[in-house]
Amino acid sequence: MKISKVGINLIKQFEGCYLKAYRCPAGVLTIGYGCTVNVKEGQKITQEQADNMLMKELERFEIAIDKLGVKLNQNQFDALVSFSYNLGSGIFKGSLLQAIKQQNWDNVAKQMAMYNKARVNGVLTELKGLTRRRNAEVELFLKQEEIQPIQLETHTTTINLFGDIAKVQTINKDNSNYVKLRDIQCDNIKVGYANGNVTVNGIRINLDDTNSINIDGSNYVKLRSVLEELGFVVGYDNVNKIISVR
């Protein structure tokens, strides 16, 4: 997986961007958006370099989380990238790793929140900035992922039905054409509706999520899948952009 803009903005918010090297509260040389790799005292960079360094750095944390071998939603993935970017990918071990493997999300969030301390002058001290960051990461980790509705549009398509040319409304989804069965009725294709069932030439059609979609109350079926199952041949003329049925 790849971190989303939400996760990147979260990291930027808490890391801040510093174009000159500085020492963080834990005494580690840091530059850009929290980059600590090969940073030199007094080093200076541009904003563009800082952005590029961040994206490059994020790649190894994305890989590390993918290697956990657990299915995560985007919010969980983003939160763990931010969490490990701040603490290091080696943070996933022991009881935290076990909770992730068990997909005990409440326990994962509880343990994430505990990492709000750093050594200051040799003393393990709670840092308000870390507490705010852990709270934000936990909130994102537990946030239900918003599923964006798929936007499907109808297009006028030319279909050659056994030699007769017809213009019908189609929907293209995942490189498949969907049509209303009643729009392709002809002498060779007789569509019937009775008792909630759909038939073609007297044969009942089993419609489900794999071969049909409903748009504004209208049912569109996957043309090739449904008709070829009934013995028809469906082709596509890439040059003239015409679907043929025979």
XYZ file of C-alpha atoms in Angstrom:
246
model
C 0.000 0.000 0.000
C 0.914 3.651 -0.307
C 0.308 6.334 2.274
C -2.488 8.727 1.339
C -2.515 12.513 1.406
C -4.233 12.324 4.802
C -1.305 10.410 6.272
C 1.286 12.652 4.636
C -0.417 15.758 5.991
C -0.526 14.219 9.469
C 3.213 13.607 9.379
C 3.910 17.093 8.055
C 1.724 18.626 10.749
C 3.641 17.074 13.623
C 7.120 16.959 12.145
C 7.096 20.509 10.856
C 9.546 21.467 8.130
C 12.993 22.727 9.022
C 15.364 23.605 6.215
C 18.340 23.772 8.543
C 19.531 20.855 10.677
C 18.565 20.975 14.359
C 18.495 18.667 17.349
C 15.102 17.331 18.412
C 14.159 17.153 22.142
C 15.813 13.726 22.274
C 19.065 15.226 20.937
C 18.952 13.641 17.459
C 20.096 15.689 14.439
C 17.028 16.281 12.260
C 16.193 18.140 9.055
C 13.226 18.613 6.706
C 10.147 16.711 7.854
C 11.823 14.793 10.643
C 14.522 13.164 8.529
C 17.336 11.802 10.709
C 19.321 9.797 8.136
C 22.798 11.127 7.254
C 22.039 14.578 8.679
C 25.059 16.786 9.351
C 25.485 19.637 11.803
C 24.704 22.952 10.080
C 23.231 21.258 6.980
C 20.761 23.307 4.890
C 18.265 22.156 2.240
C 15.544 23.648 0.019
C 11.789 23.120 0.382
C 11.815 20.922 -2.712
C 14.582 18.793 -1.218
C 12.618 18.497 2.027
C 9.514 17.270 0.161
C 11.549 14.777 -1.866
C 13.358 13.508 1.227
C 10.037 12.900 2.971
C 8.542 10.905 0.096
C 11.728 8.871 -0.251
C 11.849 8.170 3.469
C 8.199 7.104 3.557
C 8.834 4.298 1.066
C 10.761 2.161 3.537
C 8.079 2.566 6.193
C 5.359 1.603 3.716
C 7.340 -1.525 2.871
C 7.876 -2.339 6.545
C 4.155 -2.161 7.289
C 3.277 -4.230 4.218
C 5.643 -6.881 5.563
C 3.532 -7.174 8.712
C 1.268 -9.322 6.543
C -2.001 -7.936 7.911
C -4.857 -6.484 5.864
C -5.280 -2.844 6.848
C -7.621 -0.155 5.660
C -6.171 3.139 4.435
C -6.667 4.940 7.750
C -4.922 2.190 9.702
C -2.062 2.085 7.211
C -1.602 5.870 7.280
C -1.611 5.942 11.090
C 0.990 3.170 11.337
C 3.235 4.864 8.769
C 3.146 8.074 10.826
C 3.672 6.122 14.043
C 6.685 4.221 12.737
C 8.108 7.238 10.907
C 8.353 8.904 14.301
C 9.557 5.886 16.273
C 11.309 3.680 13.696
C 10.052 0.566 11.919
C 11.610 -1.592 14.638
C 8.808 -0.473 16.946
C 6.620 -3.309 15.668
C 7.566 -6.073 18.079
C 6.403 -7.800 21.235
C 2.852 -7.215 22.419
C 2.246 -4.464 19.854
C 3.153 -6.747 16.969
C 1.052 -9.525 18.481
C -1.976 -7.232 18.721
C -1.544 -6.220 15.086
C -1.235 -9.836 13.962
C -4.370 -10.713 15.945
C -6.139 -7.674 14.442
C -7.082 -6.564 17.935
C -7.436 -2.957 16.846
C -8.503 -1.529 20.210
C -5.433 -3.062 21.833
C -3.205 -1.766 19.040
C -4.558 1.755 19.569
C -4.105 1.465 23.340
C -0.486 0.434 22.941
C 0.237 3.123 20.351
C -0.917 5.769 22.819
C 1.703 4.597 25.346
C 4.579 5.739 23.131
C 4.437 9.372 24.199
C 7.761 9.552 26.063
C 11.376 10.228 25.144
C 14.614 10.486 27.084
C 15.420 14.058 27.963
C 18.767 14.429 29.755
C 18.690 10.694 30.351
C 15.236 10.708 31.955
C 12.199 9.094 30.306
C 9.797 12.015 30.073
C 6.295 12.450 28.647
C 6.336 15.045 25.887
C 3.165 17.004 25.163
C 3.956 17.037 21.450
C 4.253 13.244 21.379
C 1.013 12.883 23.324
C -0.808 15.066 20.793
C 0.710 13.072 17.938
C -0.199 9.693 19.441
C -3.760 10.919 20.032
C -4.052 12.019 16.392
C -2.605 8.730 15.111
C -4.900 6.678 17.317
C -7.916 8.704 16.207
C -7.010 8.100 12.559
C -6.250 4.418 13.183
C -9.698 3.821 14.689
C -11.570 6.039 12.234
C -13.916 4.100 10.003
C -12.787 4.291 6.417
C -15.104 6.316 4.231
C -16.097 4.364 1.136
C -16.449 6.671 -1.819
C -19.372 5.789 -4.095
C -18.366 4.684 -7.564
C -19.396 7.261 -10.128
C -20.729 5.529 -13.230
C -21.896 7.351 -16.326
C -23.983 6.156 -19.253
C -22.735 6.470 -22.821
C -24.426 5.983 -26.170
C -22.960 2.905 -27.860
C -23.579 1.386 -31.280
C -24.519 -2.301 -31.236
C -24.874 -4.556 -34.267
C -27.661 -6.965 -33.313
C -27.670 -9.752 -35.889
C -27.151 -7.234 -38.700
C -29.445 -4.513 -37.342
C -27.739 -1.390 -35.972
C -29.030 0.042 -32.694
C -27.943 2.920 -30.456
C -28.220 2.006 -26.756
C -27.165 3.453 -23.436
C -24.263 1.528 -21.895
C -22.123 1.768 -18.775
C -18.453 0.832 -18.829
C -17.143 -0.632 -15.602
C -13.830 -2.483 -15.235
C -13.534 -2.593 -19.049
C -16.886 -4.377 -19.388
C -20.012 -3.014 -21.104
C -23.309 -3.101 -19.212
C -26.674 -2.626 -20.929
C -30.363 -2.785 -20.124
C -31.646 -6.068 -21.518
C -34.812 -4.449 -22.850
C -32.647 -2.161 -25.008
C -31.229 -5.117 -26.954
C -34.455 -7.004 -27.539
C -34.847 -8.226 -31.098
C -36.145 -11.256 -32.999
C -33.296 -13.347 -31.616
C -33.296 -11.977 -28.059
C -36.630 -12.134 -26.253
C -36.556 -10.669 -22.742
C -39.203 -11.544 -20.188
C -39.975 -10.358 -16.638
C -42.156 -12.384 -14.278
C -42.346 -12.861 -10.504
C -39.122 -10.960 -9.983
C -37.238 -13.143 -12.470
C -35.590 -12.119 -15.734
C -35.556 -14.483 -18.699
C -33.931 -14.395 -22.123
C -35.556 -16.664 -24.698
C -37.335 -18.405 -21.830
C -34.144 -19.100 -19.869
C -33.925 -17.598 -16.380
C -30.961 -15.281 -15.888
C -29.189 -15.350 -12.533
C -28.248 -11.745 -11.817
C -25.912 -10.797 -8.968
C -23.132 -8.325 -8.136
C -20.763 -10.042 -10.554
C -22.849 -9.513 -13.684
C -25.225 -6.620 -13.003
C -25.373 -3.151 -11.500
C -28.311 -0.973 -10.505
C -28.237 2.704 -11.420
C -31.113 4.927 -10.314
C -33.462 1.945 -10.192
C -32.472 0.602 -13.617
C -30.735 -2.746 -13.904
C -27.772 -3.010 -16.263
C -26.268 -6.415 -17.081
C -22.751 -7.313 -18.199
C -23.383 -7.833 -21.914
C -20.692 -10.365 -22.768
C -21.061 -12.419 -19.579
C -24.838 -12.798 -19.787
C -25.232 -13.328 -23.533
C -22.278 -15.680 -24.024
C -23.626 -17.853 -21.228
C -26.726 -18.245 -23.389
C -24.698 -19.222 -26.452
C -24.511 -15.861 -28.231
C -21.240 -14.491 -29.566
C -20.288 -10.962 -28.482
C -17.493 -9.063 -30.224
C -16.076 -5.553 -30.339
C -14.846 -3.614 -33.361
C -12.057 -1.416 -31.967
C -11.796 0.585 -35.196
C -15.463 1.532 -35.555
C -16.275 1.261 -31.841
C -19.187 -1.111 -32.454
C -20.316 -4.030 -30.314
C -21.609 -6.998 -32.283
C -23.983 -9.706 -31.111
C -24.731 -12.815 -33.118
